[in-house]
């Protein structure tokens, strides 16, 4: 049942990526929407789940928040290191952006989607009702995952075929994750820590890369409205899932 339900996430992820491809003539609006979706996913979905799952504290601070900050800093460090490596080897960049960063970010989205599938499988192990509730939440926000995976890959200068490959991997990941729960389960504190770390990295990409690019040489108001709409959409999804 868990694997069958995860197929819904597969289709929704592809739908999100397809939407991102079809609006290339309004790239700044796409990026603004993607930034809002990423902000909403981090603040309204990933971080609350991480705090709930990894409830232990380290020196008075929740472990999930420490990993959240660590994820932000690691994303920043990786981007700077990759940019320096590109410059040292004289390799070309795409408008000052390194394609490897986009692939790394997309790979992180694939990992997140796999964990979504694990969450579906684990919830079904607890009970059918909980499994359905978790599956609905995952399927709803996987549209944003597909949208962001394609956008993150292309915005850093990667070829369209690479973006499609990462999109397909992101779509397959929830199904594989759900199937994996037939073999093992991940301890809840570990899952919470992962969500916190990934949330920090995703927030860095949204705030330091996606949104600045969206507002570069474009009217601010329509782009800002798309960003607010993206965050509001995730709020709506989380509210319905609850």
Short mmCIF file of C-alpha atoms in Angstrom, two decimals:
data_model
loop_
_atom_site.label_atom_id
_atom_site.label_comp_id
_atom_site.label_asym_id
_atom_site.label_seq_id
_atom_site.Cartn_x
_atom_site.Cartn_y
_atom_site.Cartn_z
CA UNK A 1 0.00 0.00 0.00
CA UNK A 2 2.80 2.44 0.90
CA UNK A 3 4.55 1.90 -2.44
CA UNK A 4 1.28 2.25 -4.35
CA UNK A 5 0.47 5.53 -2.58
CA UNK A 6 4.01 6.80 -3.26
CA UNK A 7 3.23 6.60 -6.98
CA UNK A 8 1.05 9.65 -6.41
CA UNK A 9 4.15 11.52 -5.24
CA UNK A 10 5.93 10.32 -8.40
CA UNK A 11 3.26 11.86 -10.64
CA UNK A 12 3.01 15.08 -8.63
CA UNK A 13 6.79 15.61 -8.77
CA UNK A 14 6.77 15.26 -12.56
CA UNK A 15 3.88 17.72 -12.75
CA UNK A 16 5.89 20.29 -10.79
CA UNK A 17 8.92 19.88 -13.06
CA UNK A 18 6.76 20.11 -16.18
CA UNK A 19 5.28 23.37 -14.92
CA UNK A 20 8.74 24.82 -14.31
CA UNK A 21 9.74 23.98 -17.90
CA UNK A 22 6.70 25.59 -19.50
CA UNK A 23 7.21 29.09 -18.11
CA UNK A 24 10.76 29.84 -19.25
CA UNK A 25 9.67 33.20 -20.75
CA UNK A 26 8.80 34.36 -17.23
CA UNK A 27 11.94 33.12 -15.56
CA UNK A 28 12.01 35.78 -12.87
CA UNK A 29 8.46 34.87 -11.83
CA UNK A 30 9.39 31.19 -11.76
CA UNK A 31 12.36 31.91 -9.52
CA UNK A 32 10.28 34.14 -7.26
CA UNK A 33 7.68 31.40 -6.88
CA UNK A 34 10.39 28.80 -6.30
CA UNK A 35 11.92 30.93 -3.56
CA UNK A 36 8.56 31.25 -1.84
CA UNK A 37 7.89 27.54 -2.10
CA UNK A 38 11.32 26.74 -0.66
CA UNK A 39 10.84 29.22 2.17
CA UNK A 40 7.44 27.73 2.95
CA UNK A 41 8.69 24.16 2.86
CA UNK A 42 11.55 24.99 5.25
CA UNK A 43 9.68 27.16 7.74
CA UNK A 44 6.28 25.49 7.73
CA UNK A 45 7.04 21.84 6.98
CA UNK A 46 10.65 20.70 7.41
CA UNK A 47 11.62 22.64 10.52
CA UNK A 48 8.50 21.80 12.60
CA UNK A 49 8.88 18.13 11.70
CA UNK A 50 12.58 18.22 12.58
CA UNK A 51 11.93 19.83 15.97
CA UNK A 52 9.27 17.26 16.76
CA UNK A 53 11.34 14.26 15.69
CA UNK A 54 14.71 15.34 17.13
CA UNK A 55 13.59 16.74 20.45
CA UNK A 56 16.88 16.45 22.34
CA UNK A 57 18.86 19.55 23.27
CA UNK A 58 22.58 20.23 23.02
CA UNK A 59 23.82 22.88 25.45
CA UNK A 60 20.34 24.34 25.76
CA UNK A 61 19.54 24.40 22.02
CA UNK A 62 17.37 21.82 20.17
CA UNK A 63 19.56 19.51 18.12
CA UNK A 64 17.39 20.08 15.06
CA UNK A 65 18.09 23.83 15.18
CA UNK A 66 21.83 23.27 15.51
CA UNK A 67 21.73 21.04 12.44
CA UNK A 68 19.57 23.63 10.68
CA UNK A 69 22.31 26.25 11.18
CA UNK A 70 24.94 23.67 10.20
CA UNK A 71 23.08 22.93 6.97
CA UNK A 72 22.95 26.64 6.10
CA UNK A 73 26.68 27.06 6.75
CA UNK A 74 27.65 23.89 4.89
CA UNK A 75 25.65 24.98 1.84
CA UNK A 76 27.43 28.33 1.89
CA UNK A 77 30.84 26.67 2.31
CA UNK A 78 30.24 24.16 -0.48
CA UNK A 79 29.14 26.87 -2.88
CA UNK A 80 32.19 29.01 -2.13
CA UNK A 81 34.56 26.05 -2.47
CA UNK A 82 33.05 25.01 -5.79
CA UNK A 83 33.20 28.57 -7.10
CA UNK A 84 36.86 28.87 -6.07
CA UNK A 85 37.66 25.53 -7.70
CA UNK A 86 36.02 26.63 -10.95
CA UNK A 87 37.99 29.89 -10.95
CA UNK A 88 41.29 28.15 -10.17
CA UNK A 89 40.89 25.79 -13.12
CA UNK A 90 39.76 28.52 -15.48
CA UNK A 91 36.48 26.74 -16.14
CA UNK A 92 33.55 28.74 -17.40
CA UNK A 93 30.65 29.59 -15.18
CA UNK A 94 27.07 30.43 -15.98
CA UNK A 95 26.63 34.12 -15.09
CA UNK A 96 29.00 33.58 -12.18
CA UNK A 97 27.24 30.43 -11.00
CA UNK A 98 28.73 26.96 -10.86
CA UNK A 99 26.71 24.08 -12.39
CA UNK A 100 27.94 21.71 -9.68
CA UNK A 101 26.06 23.71 -7.06
CA UNK A 102 22.81 23.18 -8.94
CA UNK A 103 23.45 19.45 -9.26
CA UNK A 104 24.36 19.19 -5.58
CA UNK A 105 21.20 21.05 -4.58
CA UNK A 106 19.08 18.86 -6.85
CA UNK A 107 20.71 15.74 -5.40
CA UNK A 108 19.76 17.00 -1.94
CA UNK A 109 16.17 17.36 -3.16
CA UNK A 110 16.29 13.76 -4.36
CA UNK A 111 17.51 12.68 -0.93
CA UNK A 112 14.70 14.64 0.69
CA UNK A 113 12.14 12.98 -1.59
CA UNK A 114 13.53 9.56 -0.70
CA UNK A 115 13.03 10.42 2.96
CA UNK A 116 9.46 11.45 2.10
CA UNK A 117 8.92 7.93 0.82
CA UNK A 118 10.46 6.49 3.97
CA UNK A 119 8.06 8.65 5.99
CA UNK A 120 5.10 7.23 4.05
CA UNK A 121 6.24 3.65 4.63
CA UNK A 122 6.93 4.21 8.31
CA UNK A 123 3.54 5.85 8.81
CA UNK A 124 1.76 2.89 7.22
CA UNK A 125 3.63 0.63 9.61
CA UNK A 126 2.06 2.57 12.48
CA UNK A 127 -1.45 2.50 11.05
CA UNK A 128 -3.49 2.93 7.89
CA UNK A 129 -4.98 6.27 8.95
CA UNK A 130 -1.61 7.80 9.75
CA UNK A 131 -0.18 6.46 6.51
CA UNK A 132 -2.90 8.13 4.46
CA UNK A 133 -2.43 11.46 6.27
CA UNK A 134 1.34 11.48 5.75
CA UNK A 135 0.95 10.40 2.13
CA UNK A 136 -1.44 13.27 1.39
CA UNK A 137 1.01 15.77 2.86
CA UNK A 138 3.91 14.32 0.86
CA UNK A 139 1.97 14.17 -2.41
CA UNK A 140 0.78 17.75 -1.99
CA UNK A 141 4.20 19.28 -1.47
CA UNK A 142 5.97 17.05 -4.01
CA UNK A 143 4.68 19.42 -6.69
CA UNK A 144 6.94 22.03 -5.10
CA UNK A 145 9.79 19.49 -4.92
CA UNK A 146 9.59 18.80 -8.65
CA UNK A 147 9.31 22.48 -9.45
CA UNK A 148 12.32 23.32 -7.29
CA UNK A 149 14.46 20.41 -8.51
CA UNK A 150 14.16 21.46 -12.14
CA UNK A 151 14.63 25.14 -11.30
CA UNK A 152 17.65 24.61 -9.05
CA UNK A 153 19.39 22.52 -11.71
CA UNK A 154 18.81 24.93 -14.61
CA UNK A 155 19.39 28.19 -12.75
CA UNK A 156 23.06 27.24 -12.26
CA UNK A 157 23.61 26.67 -15.98
CA UNK A 158 23.12 22.91 -16.29
CA UNK A 159 21.73 21.54 -19.55
CA UNK A 160 18.04 20.77 -19.82
CA UNK A 161 18.71 17.04 -20.13
CA UNK A 162 20.50 17.08 -16.77
CA UNK A 163 17.59 18.91 -15.20
CA UNK A 164 15.16 16.33 -16.59
CA UNK A 165 17.36 13.49 -15.32
CA UNK A 166 17.38 15.01 -11.82
CA UNK A 167 13.62 15.55 -12.03
CA UNK A 168 13.03 11.88 -12.89
CA UNK A 169 15.33 10.82 -10.06
CA UNK A 170 13.39 13.08 -7.69
CA UNK A 171 10.11 11.53 -8.86
CA UNK A 172 11.36 7.96 -8.41
CA UNK A 173 12.90 8.66 -4.99
CA UNK A 174 9.65 8.56 -2.91
CA UNK A 175 8.71 5.21 -4.41
CA UNK A 176 12.16 3.80 -3.62
CA UNK A 177 12.02 5.28 -0.12
CA UNK A 178 8.63 3.74 0.59
CA UNK A 179 9.83 0.37 -0.68
CA UNK A 180 12.90 0.53 1.55
CA UNK A 181 10.75 0.51 4.68
CA UNK A 182 9.97 -3.12 3.92
CA UNK A 183 13.59 -3.82 4.89
CA UNK A 184 14.41 -1.34 7.70
CA UNK A 185 13.28 1.76 9.55
CA UNK A 186 15.17 4.95 10.38
CA UNK A 187 15.20 6.06 14.04
CA UNK A 188 13.07 9.14 14.56
CA UNK A 189 15.88 11.32 16.03
CA UNK A 190 18.07 10.63 12.99
CA UNK A 191 15.21 11.52 10.66
CA UNK A 192 14.62 14.76 12.56
CA UNK A 193 18.27 15.71 12.38
CA UNK A 194 18.33 15.11 8.64
CA UNK A 195 15.28 17.29 8.10
CA UNK A 196 16.83 20.11 10.13
CA UNK A 197 20.12 19.96 8.23
CA UNK A 198 18.41 19.83 4.85
CA UNK A 199 16.13 22.70 5.83
CA UNK A 200 19.12 24.94 6.59
CA UNK A 201 20.74 24.15 3.25
CA UNK A 202 17.50 24.77 1.38
CA UNK A 203 16.97 28.10 3.12
CA UNK A 204 20.46 29.23 2.11
CA UNK A 205 19.76 28.44 -1.54
CA UNK A 206 16.44 30.28 -1.43
CA UNK A 207 17.69 33.39 0.38
CA UNK A 208 21.19 33.73 -1.04
CA UNK A 209 20.73 32.48 -4.61
CA UNK A 210 17.21 31.97 -5.91
CA UNK A 211 15.50 35.16 -4.65
CA UNK A 212 18.36 37.55 -5.52
CA UNK A 213 18.43 36.09 -9.03
CA UNK A 214 14.66 36.45 -9.30
CA UNK A 215 14.82 40.19 -8.53
CA UNK A 216 17.84 40.90 -10.72
CA UNK A 217 16.86 43.48 -13.38
CA UNK A 218 13.15 42.68 -13.13
CA UNK A 219 10.15 44.51 -11.65
CA UNK A 220 10.00 43.72 -7.94
CA UNK A 221 6.24 43.71 -7.37
CA UNK A 222 5.16 40.75 -9.58
CA UNK A 223 8.13 38.68 -8.42
CA UNK A 224 7.44 39.50 -4.78
CA UNK A 225 3.80 38.51 -5.20
CA UNK A 226 4.93 35.16 -6.64
CA UNK A 227 7.21 34.63 -3.64
CA UNK A 228 4.41 35.38 -1.18
CA UNK A 229 2.07 33.12 -3.16
CA UNK A 230 4.58 30.26 -2.99
CA UNK A 231 4.91 30.52 0.78
CA UNK A 232 1.14 30.86 1.18
CA UNK A 233 0.58 27.76 -0.93
CA UNK A 234 2.78 25.67 1.36
CA UNK A 235 0.90 27.12 4.36
CA UNK A 236 -2.37 26.00 2.77
CA UNK A 237 -0.99 22.53 2.06
CA UNK A 238 0.34 22.10 5.60
CA UNK A 239 -2.96 23.30 7.07
CA UNK A 240 -4.98 20.85 4.97
CA UNK A 241 -2.62 18.00 5.84
CA UNK A 242 -3.02 18.72 9.56
#
